[in-house]
XYZ file of C-alpha atoms in Angstrom:
540
model
C 16.732 -16.342 1.391
C 15.923 -14.618 -1.854
C 13.541 -11.658 -2.003
C 13.150 -8.964 -4.637
C 9.588 -7.816 -4.100
C 10.445 -4.195 -3.163
C 12.271 -1.368 -4.932
C 15.193 -1.083 -2.535
C 16.384 -4.696 -2.872
C 20.170 -5.177 -2.775
C 21.945 -4.019 -5.953
C 18.565 -3.942 -7.676
C 18.785 -7.730 -7.867
C 17.608 -9.363 -4.643
C 18.243 -9.685 -0.908
C 20.011 -12.956 -0.075
C 21.423 -12.541 3.432
C 19.094 -10.118 5.176
C 16.412 -7.864 3.768
C 17.240 -4.199 3.286
C 13.868 -3.729 5.003
C 15.234 -5.557 8.075
C 13.644 -8.930 7.285
C 15.638 -11.818 8.743
C 16.255 -15.023 6.729
C 14.002 -17.096 8.979
C 11.139 -14.631 8.518
C 11.720 -14.659 4.756
C 11.484 -18.464 4.773
C 8.302 -18.389 6.860
C 6.748 -15.818 4.514
C 7.577 -18.067 1.551
C 6.075 -21.003 3.438
C 2.896 -19.048 4.192
C 2.451 -17.936 0.566
C 3.001 -21.535 -0.570
C 0.390 -22.753 1.911
C -2.062 -20.039 0.830
C -1.635 -21.064 -2.801
C -2.728 -24.585 -1.847
C -5.645 -23.231 0.161
C -6.634 -21.054 -2.801
C -6.510 -23.978 -5.240
C -8.921 -25.824 -2.963
C -11.143 -22.724 -2.625
C -11.359 -22.525 -6.442
C -12.589 -26.124 -6.587
C -14.971 -25.419 -3.725
C -16.652 -22.584 -5.587
C -17.274 -24.957 -8.505
C -19.486 -27.093 -6.248
C -21.065 -24.237 -4.302
C -18.704 -24.264 -1.322
C -17.777 -20.738 -0.218
C -16.273 -19.717 3.101
C -16.083 -16.023 3.978
C -13.789 -16.791 6.901
C -11.293 -18.419 4.536
C -11.626 -15.498 2.102
C -10.753 -13.028 4.859
C -7.976 -15.205 6.244
C -6.394 -15.532 2.801
C -6.228 -11.757 2.410
C -4.866 -11.250 5.903
C -2.222 -13.905 5.361
C -1.137 -12.424 2.035
C -1.154 -8.874 3.436
C 1.123 -10.013 6.273
C 3.861 -10.763 3.724
C 3.908 -7.285 2.170
C 7.080 -5.277 2.624
C 7.379 -3.686 6.085
C 4.221 -5.239 7.558
C 5.155 -8.134 9.822
C 8.630 -9.156 10.934
C 7.543 -11.392 13.838
C 8.432 -15.056 13.155
C 6.031 -16.341 15.814
C 3.095 -14.584 14.149
C 3.941 -16.263 10.832
C 4.140 -19.677 12.475
C 0.637 -19.120 13.870
C -0.640 -18.080 10.436
C 0.886 -21.166 8.788
C -0.645 -23.451 11.409
C -4.030 -21.758 10.976
C -3.776 -22.072 7.195
C -3.172 -25.830 7.474
C -6.143 -26.216 9.812
C -8.449 -24.217 7.541
C -7.303 -26.159 4.504
C -8.084 -29.467 6.181
C -11.591 -28.289 7.130
C -12.242 -26.881 3.643
C -11.072 -30.111 2.051
C -13.733 -32.035 3.939
C -16.437 -29.596 2.812
C -15.364 -29.727 -0.830
C -15.102 -33.515 -0.750
C -18.581 -33.817 0.756
C -19.946 -31.592 -2.035
C -18.368 -33.806 -4.690
C -15.553 -31.471 -5.610
C -11.988 -32.227 -6.620
C -9.702 -32.241 -3.581
C -6.592 -33.512 -5.365
C -5.590 -30.039 -6.589
C -3.029 -29.387 -3.867
C -0.754 -31.464 -1.726
C -1.836 -32.473 1.754
C -0.579 -30.022 4.331
C 0.201 -31.062 7.872
C 2.032 -27.853 8.674
C 0.073 -27.289 11.861
C 1.921 -30.277 13.286
C 5.395 -29.028 12.363
C 7.869 -27.150 14.504
C 9.378 -23.738 13.887
C 12.608 -25.216 12.507
C 10.708 -27.619 10.261
C 8.602 -24.811 8.812
C 11.666 -22.660 8.160
C 13.365 -25.624 6.473
C 10.359 -26.239 4.201
C 10.039 -22.506 3.509
C 13.576 -22.448 2.183
C 12.559 -24.924 -0.525
C 9.368 -23.231 -1.791
C 10.516 -19.666 -2.440
C 10.804 -17.639 -5.631
C 13.534 -19.767 -7.201
C 12.277 -23.149 -5.983
C 11.870 -24.386 -9.557
C 15.388 -24.088 -10.979
C 14.199 -25.074 -14.458
C 11.371 -22.539 -14.707
C 11.571 -20.138 -17.640
C 12.718 -16.736 -16.381
C 9.938 -14.834 -18.148
C 7.294 -17.189 -16.771
C 8.750 -16.751 -13.287
C 8.784 -12.988 -13.773
C 5.111 -12.914 -14.753
C 4.143 -15.219 -11.886
C 5.940 -12.973 -9.419
C 4.349 -9.861 -10.949
C 0.965 -11.564 -10.544
C 1.799 -12.577 -6.972
C 2.875 -9.052 -6.005
C -0.195 -7.615 -7.684
C -2.335 -9.993 -5.629
C -0.458 -8.931 -2.492
C -1.437 -5.321 -3.135
C -4.985 -6.362 -4.038
C -5.273 -8.389 -0.831
C -4.159 -5.359 1.186
C -6.851 -3.106 -0.311
C -9.435 -5.875 0.047
C -8.575 -6.259 3.722
C -8.748 -2.495 4.306
C -12.221 -2.474 2.745
C -13.417 -5.527 4.672
C -12.459 -3.879 7.968
C -14.967 -1.161 7.032
C -17.645 -3.723 6.140
C -17.182 -3.633 2.361
C -16.544 -6.787 0.348
C -17.387 -8.442 -2.955
C -17.166 -12.148 -3.675
C -15.774 -11.523 -7.155
C -12.654 -10.006 -5.605
C -12.073 -12.991 -3.326
C -12.768 -15.317 -6.253
C -10.002 -13.730 -8.299
C -7.524 -13.687 -5.418
C -7.955 -17.459 -5.051
C -7.870 -18.043 -8.815
C -4.798 -15.860 -9.269
C -2.832 -17.473 -6.456
C -3.809 -20.961 -7.617
C -2.730 -20.093 -11.169
C 0.857 -19.608 -10.018
C 0.944 -23.352 -9.289
C -0.044 -24.196 -12.864
C 3.001 -25.133 -14.927
C 0.978 -25.258 -18.149
C 0.169 -21.547 -18.349
C 1.803 -19.611 -21.173
C 3.253 -16.125 -20.990
C 0.123 -14.796 -22.715
C -2.068 -16.535 -20.128
C -0.124 -14.908 -17.323
C -0.174 -11.457 -18.944
C -3.963 -11.785 -19.090
C -4.099 -12.662 -15.382
C -1.788 -9.761 -14.512
C -4.083 -7.282 -16.269
C -7.124 -8.976 -14.737
C -5.541 -8.353 -11.333
C -5.426 -4.651 -12.173
C -9.089 -4.735 -13.210
C -10.194 -6.469 -10.009
C -8.124 -4.045 -7.959
C -10.223 -1.146 -9.258
C -13.233 -2.882 -7.701
C -11.340 -3.377 -4.433
C -10.311 0.291 -4.340
C -13.895 1.292 -5.088
C -15.029 -0.787 -2.105
C -12.406 0.823 0.110
C -13.369 4.290 -1.089
C -17.006 3.553 -0.272
C -16.039 2.228 3.153
C -14.065 5.355 3.972
C -16.483 7.938 2.572
C -19.690 6.348 3.851
C -18.267 6.147 7.351
C -16.224 9.343 7.535
C -17.670 11.560 4.783
C -15.974 12.799 1.640
C -12.666 14.578 2.354
C -12.728 18.361 2.178
C -9.760 20.701 1.672
C -8.238 21.148 5.111
C -5.191 22.992 6.478
C -3.078 20.742 8.701
C -0.491 22.156 11.143
C 2.966 20.595 11.100
C 3.883 22.020 14.471
C 2.889 20.732 17.894
C 0.630 21.672 20.767
C 1.732 21.591 24.391
C 0.437 18.418 26.051
C 0.495 14.636 26.034
C 0.618 13.024 22.625
C -0.074 9.889 20.577
C 1.262 9.456 17.037
C -0.676 7.247 14.606
C 1.087 5.911 11.513
C 0.181 3.435 8.769
C -3.053 3.669 6.767
C -6.026 2.468 8.839
C -8.766 5.060 9.404
C -10.780 2.746 11.671
C -7.852 2.390 14.073
C -7.440 6.168 14.144
C -11.151 6.578 14.869
C -10.929 4.069 17.736
C -7.953 5.918 19.196
C -9.719 9.281 18.892
C -12.797 7.913 20.653
C -10.821 6.236 23.412
C -8.721 9.348 24.137
C -11.574 11.864 24.353
C -11.332 13.944 27.526
C -7.991 12.458 28.565
C -5.827 15.466 27.741
C -3.994 13.745 24.909
C -3.506 15.255 21.457
C -3.511 12.921 18.467
C -1.051 13.389 15.600
C -0.791 11.621 12.260
C 2.381 10.362 10.641
C 3.150 9.265 7.087
C 0.162 8.151 5.037
C -2.265 9.143 7.794
C -1.948 12.844 6.860
C -5.037 12.771 4.566
C -7.188 11.644 7.519
C -7.408 15.288 8.557
C -9.696 15.913 5.569
C -12.492 13.524 6.641
C -15.407 15.340 8.364
C -16.132 12.553 10.867
C -12.501 12.519 12.003
C -12.041 16.297 11.906
C -14.776 16.721 14.516
C -12.534 15.517 17.356
C -11.065 18.612 18.988
C -7.949 16.765 20.173
C -7.097 15.608 16.623
C -4.387 18.193 16.200
C -1.888 17.912 13.354
C 0.740 15.997 11.429
C 4.181 15.052 12.705
C 7.083 13.903 10.566
C 7.238 12.771 6.973
C 7.419 9.412 5.175
C 7.910 5.920 6.575
C 11.652 5.645 5.880
C 12.377 8.555 8.235
C 10.516 7.071 11.172
C 13.525 5.981 13.240
C 14.727 9.563 13.600
C 11.219 11.024 13.874
C 9.868 8.445 16.333
C 12.999 8.811 18.439
C 12.187 12.502 18.931
C 8.438 12.053 19.528
C 7.645 12.589 23.237
C 4.628 10.274 23.444
C 3.231 6.893 22.401
C 3.244 5.615 18.811
C 0.856 3.222 17.037
C 1.610 1.438 13.753
C -1.703 0.462 12.148
C -0.620 -1.162 8.860
C 2.493 -1.588 6.742
C 5.528 0.706 6.936
C 7.121 -0.331 10.243
C 10.921 -0.337 10.457
C 13.139 -1.863 13.118
C 12.438 0.244 16.226
C 15.368 1.836 17.986
C 15.880 0.824 21.604
C 15.294 4.468 22.559
C 11.580 4.261 21.657
C 10.891 0.516 21.473
C 9.003 0.717 24.773
C 6.806 3.532 23.410
C 5.707 1.955 20.124
C 2.751 -0.416 19.643
C 1.485 -2.437 16.693
C -2.058 -3.398 15.802
C -3.829 -5.235 13.000
C -1.433 -7.236 10.832
C 1.678 -5.301 11.848
C 4.277 -7.106 13.917
C 7.795 -6.797 15.237
C 9.236 -9.219 17.789
C 9.395 -7.580 21.209
C 6.965 -4.764 20.351
C 3.649 -4.808 22.192
C 0.709 -5.745 19.976
C -2.849 -4.452 20.454
C -4.945 -7.327 19.124
C -8.324 -6.380 20.629
C -8.379 -2.676 19.643
C -8.419 -1.646 23.301
C -5.770 1.051 23.182
C -5.599 1.510 26.972
C -1.902 0.486 27.099
C -1.153 3.160 24.470
C -3.050 5.780 26.447
C -1.262 4.836 29.666
C 2.103 5.055 27.922
C 1.231 8.481 26.463
C 0.311 9.767 29.914
C 3.630 8.502 31.285
C 5.629 10.342 28.628
C 6.508 14.053 28.869
C 4.550 15.069 25.789
C 5.269 18.414 24.169
C 6.225 20.868 26.902
C 5.320 23.910 24.822
C 3.688 24.837 21.533
C 5.907 24.431 18.483
C 5.197 26.640 15.515
C 5.381 25.039 12.084
C 4.164 25.272 8.537
C 0.637 24.398 7.493
C -0.077 22.071 4.573
C -3.298 21.351 2.714
C -4.909 17.975 2.234
C -8.380 16.699 1.338
C -8.420 17.142 -2.438
C -10.069 13.794 -3.145
C -12.333 13.324 -6.144
C -15.390 15.142 -4.746
C -13.354 18.220 -3.882
C -11.533 18.326 -7.223
C -14.574 17.554 -9.349
C -16.496 20.168 -7.366
C -14.382 22.784 -9.149
C -14.287 20.939 -12.474
C -15.943 23.881 -14.217
C -13.072 26.158 -13.133
C -10.536 23.555 -14.248
C -12.169 23.184 -17.665
C -12.377 26.942 -18.082
C -8.713 27.341 -17.079
C -7.611 24.679 -19.582
C -9.709 26.064 -22.425
C -8.499 29.589 -21.632
C -4.899 28.313 -21.644
C -4.297 29.473 -18.064
C -3.768 25.839 -17.128
C -1.530 23.981 -19.568
C -0.910 20.548 -18.051
C -1.617 18.242 -15.111
C 1.061 16.084 -13.534
C 0.214 13.205 -11.222
C 3.407 12.892 -9.174
C 2.866 10.262 -6.535
C 3.457 6.805 -5.206
C 5.737 5.360 -2.551
C 8.679 7.093 -0.948
C 11.827 5.248 0.073
C 15.375 5.588 1.324
C 17.221 4.508 -1.816
C 19.096 7.288 -3.688
C 17.377 8.752 -6.720
C 14.146 9.927 -5.147
C 15.238 13.571 -5.060
C 14.131 13.465 -8.701
C 10.525 13.886 -7.559
C 11.334 16.991 -5.517
C 13.244 18.512 -8.416
C 10.503 17.609 -10.864
C 7.793 19.383 -8.849
C 10.024 22.396 -8.250
C 10.618 22.718 -11.986
C 6.999 22.235 -13.088
C 5.995 25.483 -14.870
C 3.628 27.869 -13.125
C 0.822 27.192 -15.589
C 0.663 23.502 -14.539
C -1.008 21.684 -11.638
C 0.510 18.842 -9.606
C -1.803 16.132 -8.275
C -0.230 13.872 -5.668
C -1.040 10.922 -3.452
C 0.679 8.379 -1.195
C 3.844 9.009 0.794
C 5.844 10.052 -2.259
C 4.374 13.511 -1.668
C 6.583 14.042 1.365
C 9.363 14.943 -1.029
C 7.486 18.212 -1.730
C 4.257 18.326 0.335
C 5.174 21.489 2.231
C 6.078 23.588 -0.815
C 3.920 26.608 -1.635
C 3.271 26.385 -5.374
C 0.552 29.053 -5.380
C -2.631 28.692 -7.442
C -4.119 29.144 -10.883
C -7.372 31.103 -10.804
C -8.049 29.936 -7.250
C -7.140 26.315 -7.991
C -4.157 25.266 -5.833
C -1.227 24.098 -7.944
C -0.528 21.275 -5.469
C -3.506 19.007 -4.773
C -3.098 16.202 -2.224
C -5.596 13.505 -3.253
C -4.800 11.285 -0.271
C -3.185 7.974 0.624
C -2.017 5.288 -1.781
C -5.337 3.736 -0.691
C -7.059 6.684 -2.391
C -5.772 5.898 -5.879
C -9.415 5.296 -6.840
C -9.977 9.047 -6.450
C -7.147 9.804 -8.865
C -8.582 7.357 -11.409
C -12.044 8.886 -11.101
C -10.685 12.423 -11.520
C -8.857 11.397 -14.712
C -11.920 9.597 -16.120
C -14.208 12.531 -15.290
C -11.872 15.036 -16.946
C -11.628 12.814 -20.023
C -15.411 12.728 -20.172
C -15.650 16.503 -19.766
C -13.189 17.099 -22.585
C -14.758 14.318 -24.674
C -11.487 12.474 -25.156
C -9.618 9.442 -23.867
C -7.478 9.601 -20.740
C -4.354 9.305 -22.885
C -5.445 12.425 -24.796
C -5.721 14.580 -21.674
C -3.012 17.126 -20.837
C -2.060 14.740 -18.038
C 1.211 12.918 -17.339
C 1.823 10.332 -14.638
C 5.165 10.334 -12.852
C 5.026 7.370 -10.488
C 7.408 6.278 -7.735
C 7.089 2.718 -6.515
C 8.378 0.840 -3.499
C 6.137 -2.050 -2.499
C 3.311 -4.260 -3.694
C 0.372 -1.876 -3.353
C 2.159 0.382 -5.831
C 2.534 -2.639 -8.121
C -1.189 -3.362 -8.213
C -2.065 0.310 -8.742
C 0.230 0.261 -11.763
C -1.578 -2.855 -13.012
C -4.902 -1.033 -12.602
C -3.624 1.863 -14.702
C -2.460 -0.573 -17.366
C -5.845 -2.315 -17.362
C -7.423 1.075 -18.067
C -5.128 1.409 -21.057
C -3.202 4.361 -19.652
C 0.072 4.864 -21.498
C 3.295 6.845 -21.211
C 3.716 6.336 -17.459
C 7.141 7.315 -16.178
C 8.250 4.938 -13.430
C 11.090 5.217 -10.934
C 13.410 5.578 -9.240
C 14.405 2.166 -10.664
C 12.545 -0.566 -12.494
C 11.467 -3.713 -10.613
C 14.114 -6.424 -10.293
C 11.461 -9.082 -10.907
C 10.680 -7.749 -14.388
C 12.811 -9.507 -17.018
C 13.875 -7.682 -20.202
C 11.316 -9.630 -22.260
C 8.448 -8.796 -19.899
C 9.567 -5.168 -19.805
C 9.502 -5.119 -23.604
C 5.871 -6.244 -23.542
C 5.002 -3.364 -21.193
C 6.934 -0.877 -23.302
C 5.412 -2.034 -26.590
C 1.848 -2.052 -25.290
C 1.861 0.834 -22.801
C 5.056 2.803 -23.465
C 6.102 2.550 -19.822
C 9.444 4.272 -19.436
C 11.987 4.821 -16.661
C 12.424 8.336 -15.320
C 15.483 10.251 -16.564
C 16.157 13.720 -15.140
C 13.504 16.253 -14.211
C 14.673 18.565 -16.994
C 14.689 15.845 -19.660
C 11.283 14.475 -18.707
C 9.609 17.887 -18.506
C 11.044 18.834 -21.902
C 9.843 15.560 -23.425
C 6.341 16.058 -22.002
C 5.843 19.776 -22.561
C 8.144 20.349 -25.519
């Protein structure tokens, strides 16, 4: 195997024996096989669109298949075999439609993978991975992988939005075009850079769709205190990112004497009015995804993983954890039909919290409507020099050393500055009391990584209010990355022309020195140093 799509890859170079994430070699090969098959399906879908052949089912399947290969989503080999077989079947059916419409069906090799065994698929997968073409130019490979990982993040956001009934054909069109482009050996580095930035542009549309899906269904988030303690009683813990799954669980547990807790990126769900209304939606338990083994082990109820971020479950709680959606781990029960009765039954079997546990309270719900609702105060504070600078400190958390930087950075931010945050990177400092500036909290939790659209809209609105460009705002972005959704958010920021982003804790292994130079020359992307050095460089 060879995989270097996440930040924690071995030695910052690549996992070759087993993934640091827990991915086994056979699963790595099957993921490579699935991506290869989806590239062929996408090439055919591109030709289909040229002759008026569109298939929404194939669009959705493509995104689901891609999303399944993101870091920490699906580790179940059998699920990947099913996806590969389904991909081959869909490709065959699409080929007939495109051929009947007069389109070109010679764009991708014939695929009979639905007739191949597990061992055969693994064997083929081992030949179509990242380094399949030994003669490929390293910079071209780097750009193709950057494009692929951007599309993986884009597919994830597109799938999240589609679950809430929001979609746009232009997004699916690009996903197919982008994947198909990675098969094209004639593309230059400039061509691929253009596609990479286009991926960032299309991702803004996908995040806008997801934002609309969330806010139209659940209302705009409002600032909300969330208890970190516990309430005596039976309990279910919901982790991942999916608001619809949380809503289903809240509905299905009404009146059953079970309290619902969030974990990880689900914390911001407490700010949505239509979720807040459930009286048994109590509080937040635990921190970021990489701490789940210890935290889940101590949780006295049932646990549901709704999207990416699952780690290998310990035997001590393996019987209490469930997956749903695209998440999978061999031996863990999967809820495919969204009937969470087995989860409820398991929660009722467990002891639950035997007494109330006191804990801190944290604030969430500072999405764009809440922040822009006090824009006049923000503008006044900046013009009156009470508020000197904004820092967006957010992104993915992880287990690799070096992430204490983000805690130290926030702790050292001067008292006349505000910290905006989003995604699970905030768990390095989310429970710190930074006080306020003229009634404006100095720590504003915008939401999940899925809520990056809110952060973009806040920055654009402030730039408009101050009649300047985003790069001229007293705003600095300190980003932590881990997986592919963070990659595509970075591409969206680059598409918007945002410069001087500090990225850490390490730079991606798939970025070659030449590609990095392009990013530095055009956008002045830089690696983080120390909190003291970076603050001095920014503030003087």
